[in-house]
Amino acid sequence: MRRRLPPSLLAGGVLVALVVLVAVVATIWTPRNPTQVDVVRRLSGIGQNGFLLGSDQLGRDELSLLMAGARTTLLVGVVTVVIAVAVGVPLGGLAALFGGALEEAVMRVSDVLLAFPALVLAILFAAVFRPGTVTAMAAIGIAFVPSFARVVRGAGLQVMEQDYVTVARGWGSGPLRLMVRHLLPNVGSVIIVQATVAFAIAILAEASLSYLGLGTTPGTPSWGLMLAEAQTYLAQAPLLGVWPGLCIGLSVLGFSLLGDGIRDLLDPRLVERMAQT
């Protein structure tokens, strides 16, 4: 019987595809230069003076800023997830593969990092290093390392108990071969789900840091920075805060739904229940 795709997967996929499409288009074309200042036409309303979604306090086109901000959002999400996967997955795999003192050391370091949420760690990085997009991405990525290490270690322990792994050990397979051929392929679904969740949190964390002035620096389009700049003018132009807030909310919702949908799709127990209906 043909399986039905989870509604959350479809809804999340549509929202994520929309964000990606906007970011890709923004690399090629935007209605106006997103950094072009036109003080004469500042705070224009929707459709006024040729601005489809209005202009901000400096006369910059809101639509162009939102499109360019999507590029920053995806860049932050991709880089932070890559950092977390590149560090956390091998650590979790090694902990599951060898156990003992190595596993204990990895878990204790993870416990220490888990004591610092992504925002707190990013603030610490900004205090030590120069605030900016790179600093924010590094801090958020490092903050996600324990989560990936823990989920890979947990799923990897189950894989290492399987009979085919015991047979592979008996045939002389070394640790590297066991990890590449058996452990990592069997925890791939867990990594994918964790990556989508981390992507959503990274978007929200970067927007929060930019809002606080610790993330993307002025001059680079960012949804969080747009919110921070709009708060002074909300009485005159309330939509200045609505547009970036809506983009952040829909992006986070999209990746969260996508992660839930992938988890439901790959859950064997759920697949069995769906097949019985």
XYZ file of C-alpha atoms in Angstrom:
277
model
C 0.000 0.000 0.000
C 1.337 3.407 -0.917
C 2.379 5.453 2.092
C 0.907 8.888 2.655
C 3.322 11.719 3.244
C 2.896 13.429 6.633
C 1.084 16.784 6.330
C 3.853 18.457 8.318
C 6.394 17.288 5.738
C 4.387 18.793 2.891
C 3.725 22.085 4.690
C 7.312 22.401 5.877
C 8.664 21.490 2.465
C 6.619 24.234 0.807
C 7.756 26.900 3.281
C 11.414 25.849 3.096
C 11.294 25.703 -0.701
C 9.847 29.217 -0.758
C 12.648 30.578 1.447
C 15.301 28.831 -0.652
C 13.737 30.102 -3.874
C 13.701 33.685 -2.612
C 17.329 33.426 -1.487
C 18.415 31.997 -4.852
C 16.537 34.673 -6.782
C 18.042 37.369 -4.541
C 21.547 36.330 -5.567
C 20.633 37.195 -9.153
C 17.981 39.878 -8.928
C 16.206 42.161 -6.484
C 13.712 44.914 -7.362
C 16.196 47.543 -6.151
C 19.624 47.654 -4.613
C 18.870 46.606 -1.017
C 21.528 48.961 0.374
C 20.565 51.975 -1.743
C 19.484 54.893 0.445
C 16.736 57.303 -0.705
C 16.015 59.620 2.208
C 13.482 61.621 0.200
C 11.248 58.536 -0.091
C 11.777 57.219 3.428
C 8.908 55.475 5.248
C 6.861 55.091 2.075
C 3.777 52.914 2.429
C 2.847 49.826 0.440
C 2.885 50.621 -3.270
C 3.993 54.218 -2.757
C 6.843 55.749 -4.779
C 7.417 52.469 -6.558
C 8.060 50.445 -3.385
C 5.961 47.286 -3.449
C 6.199 46.685 0.324
C 7.172 50.213 1.260
C 10.532 51.634 2.325
C 12.324 51.832 5.652
C 13.626 54.793 7.661
C 16.504 55.266 5.199
C 14.406 54.899 2.068
C 15.631 51.373 1.295
C 13.252 49.017 -0.469
C 11.692 46.620 2.061
C 11.110 43.846 -0.470
C 14.730 43.927 -1.630
C 15.954 43.906 1.970
C 13.753 40.911 2.785
C 14.972 38.998 -0.258
C 18.621 39.760 0.518
C 17.987 38.870 4.160
C 16.895 35.394 3.078
C 20.419 34.820 1.727
C 21.924 35.733 5.093
C 19.451 33.486 6.882
C 20.231 30.445 4.735
C 23.970 31.104 4.940
C 23.848 31.187 8.732
C 21.730 28.031 8.870
C 23.929 26.078 6.469
C 27.240 27.077 8.069
C 26.095 26.436 11.637
C 24.674 23.017 10.753
C 27.843 22.105 8.825
C 29.978 23.040 11.853
C 27.768 21.055 14.214
C 27.670 18.001 11.927
C 31.389 18.084 11.151
C 32.305 18.087 14.845
C 29.368 16.468 16.624
C 28.757 13.469 14.358
C 32.338 12.095 14.488
C 32.471 12.631 18.258
C 29.176 10.822 18.781
C 30.217 8.036 16.416
C 33.541 7.521 18.168
C 31.820 7.488 21.555
C 29.429 4.753 20.376
C 32.183 2.816 18.620
C 34.791 2.696 21.380
C 32.811 3.375 24.562
C 34.708 3.430 27.837
C 36.793 6.466 28.728
C 36.364 8.091 25.301
C 32.572 7.900 25.540
C 32.658 9.301 29.066
C 34.905 12.187 28.002
C 32.704 13.083 25.011
C 29.552 13.049 27.121
C 31.058 15.165 29.892
C 32.308 17.780 27.421
C 28.842 17.763 25.872
C 27.323 18.366 29.295
C 29.552 21.407 29.767
C 28.623 22.866 26.364
C 24.930 22.173 26.969
C 25.132 24.479 29.978
C 25.610 27.351 27.529
C 22.635 27.899 25.194
C 23.367 29.116 21.680
C 22.488 32.721 22.472
C 24.597 32.831 25.629
C 27.571 31.260 23.867
C 27.213 33.704 20.975
C 27.170 36.631 23.410
C 30.362 35.298 25.011
C 31.983 34.976 21.572
C 30.900 38.500 20.678
C 32.463 39.807 23.892
C 35.780 38.098 23.156
C 35.849 38.467 19.394
C 34.422 41.068 17.056
C 30.620 40.840 16.731
C 29.520 39.796 13.263
C 27.924 37.113 11.158
C 31.002 34.853 11.249
C 31.234 35.060 15.035
C 27.531 34.299 15.390
C 27.729 31.317 13.026
C 30.733 29.865 14.859
C 29.114 30.271 18.274
C 25.772 28.806 17.238
C 27.456 25.942 15.415
C 29.571 25.038 18.452
C 26.503 25.239 20.673
C 24.803 22.590 18.494
C 27.739 20.137 18.660
C 26.545 18.418 21.884
C 23.091 17.788 20.443
C 24.488 16.016 17.384
C 27.042 14.107 19.453
C 24.372 12.848 21.823
C 21.829 11.740 19.219
C 24.502 10.011 17.117
C 25.948 8.313 20.170
C 22.516 7.127 21.305
C 21.534 5.776 17.897
C 25.027 4.421 17.331
C 24.944 2.322 20.493
C 21.889 0.511 19.134
C 23.626 -0.080 15.821
C 26.736 -1.489 17.498
C 24.592 -4.110 19.258
C 23.292 -5.558 15.976
C 24.389 -9.001 14.814
C 25.800 -7.805 11.495
C 28.190 -5.507 13.358
C 29.341 -8.449 15.490
C 29.925 -10.469 12.304
C 31.847 -7.567 10.755
C 34.057 -7.373 13.832
C 34.663 -11.116 13.570
C 35.780 -10.711 9.972
C 38.381 -8.210 11.105
C 36.696 -4.900 10.210
C 38.519 -2.014 11.839
C 36.955 0.983 13.618
C 37.058 3.214 10.527
C 35.321 0.636 8.353
C 32.705 -0.041 11.025
C 31.899 3.648 11.304
C 31.789 4.340 7.555
C 30.051 1.137 6.427
C 27.701 0.408 9.316
C 27.326 3.120 11.954
C 26.966 6.345 9.968
C 24.609 4.971 7.251
C 22.260 3.639 9.941
C 22.093 6.896 11.898
C 21.690 9.076 8.805
C 17.968 9.609 9.375
C 18.627 10.815 12.923
C 21.236 13.265 11.655
C 18.851 14.638 9.008
C 16.079 15.251 11.522
C 18.468 16.881 13.978
C 19.880 19.063 11.192
C 16.459 20.465 10.255
C 15.698 21.250 13.889
C 19.102 22.888 14.332
C 18.534 24.906 11.157
C 15.313 26.359 12.583
C 16.967 27.226 15.901
C 19.947 28.773 14.082
C 17.650 31.104 12.142
C 15.992 32.273 15.338
C 19.311 32.597 17.181
C 20.899 34.675 14.411
C 17.875 36.951 14.242
C 17.987 37.410 18.013
C 21.707 38.218 17.969
C 21.286 40.676 15.104
C 18.424 42.304 16.985
C 20.721 42.722 19.996
C 23.504 44.110 17.812
C 25.736 41.050 18.291
C 25.105 39.342 14.962
C 25.023 40.699 11.438
C 26.542 44.172 11.304
C 24.687 47.166 9.791
C 25.040 47.318 6.034
C 24.366 43.613 5.534
C 20.676 42.768 5.061
C 19.373 40.705 7.974
C 15.850 40.084 9.203
C 16.876 40.465 12.844
C 18.677 43.712 12.106
C 15.614 44.975 10.244
C 13.520 44.319 13.357
C 15.979 46.204 15.540
C 16.027 49.204 13.218
C 12.239 49.214 12.839
C 11.351 49.406 16.537
C 11.966 53.156 16.703
C 9.548 53.803 13.840
C 6.744 51.378 14.699
C 4.339 54.207 15.513
C 4.883 55.764 12.070
C 5.296 52.595 10.004
C 4.252 49.463 11.919
C 4.723 47.244 8.859
C 8.487 47.742 9.131
C 8.403 45.272 12.005
C 5.743 42.999 10.535
C 7.593 41.968 7.361
C 10.867 40.713 8.883
C 9.026 39.171 11.838
C 6.755 37.301 9.463
C 9.740 36.044 7.444
C 11.516 34.809 10.574
C 8.376 33.106 11.871
C 7.575 31.355 8.594
C 11.172 30.204 8.112
C 11.431 28.748 11.609
C 8.013 27.153 11.241
C 8.959 25.685 7.869
C 12.142 23.999 9.051
C 10.462 22.802 12.255
C 7.594 21.236 10.316
C 10.041 19.739 7.847
C 11.980 18.120 10.662
C 8.796 16.750 12.238
C 7.651 15.427 8.882
C 10.942 13.684 8.154
C 10.929 12.155 11.619
C 7.386 10.858 11.154
C 8.209 9.519 7.709
C 11.300 7.671 8.889
C 9.767 6.376 12.125
C 9.268 2.616 11.529
C 6.499 2.412 14.089
C 4.577 5.229 12.412
C 5.124 3.694 8.965
C 3.683 0.403 10.254
C 0.624 2.139 11.681
C 0.061 4.047 8.427
C 0.337 0.802 6.435
C -2.376 -0.774 8.558
C -4.868 2.008 7.899
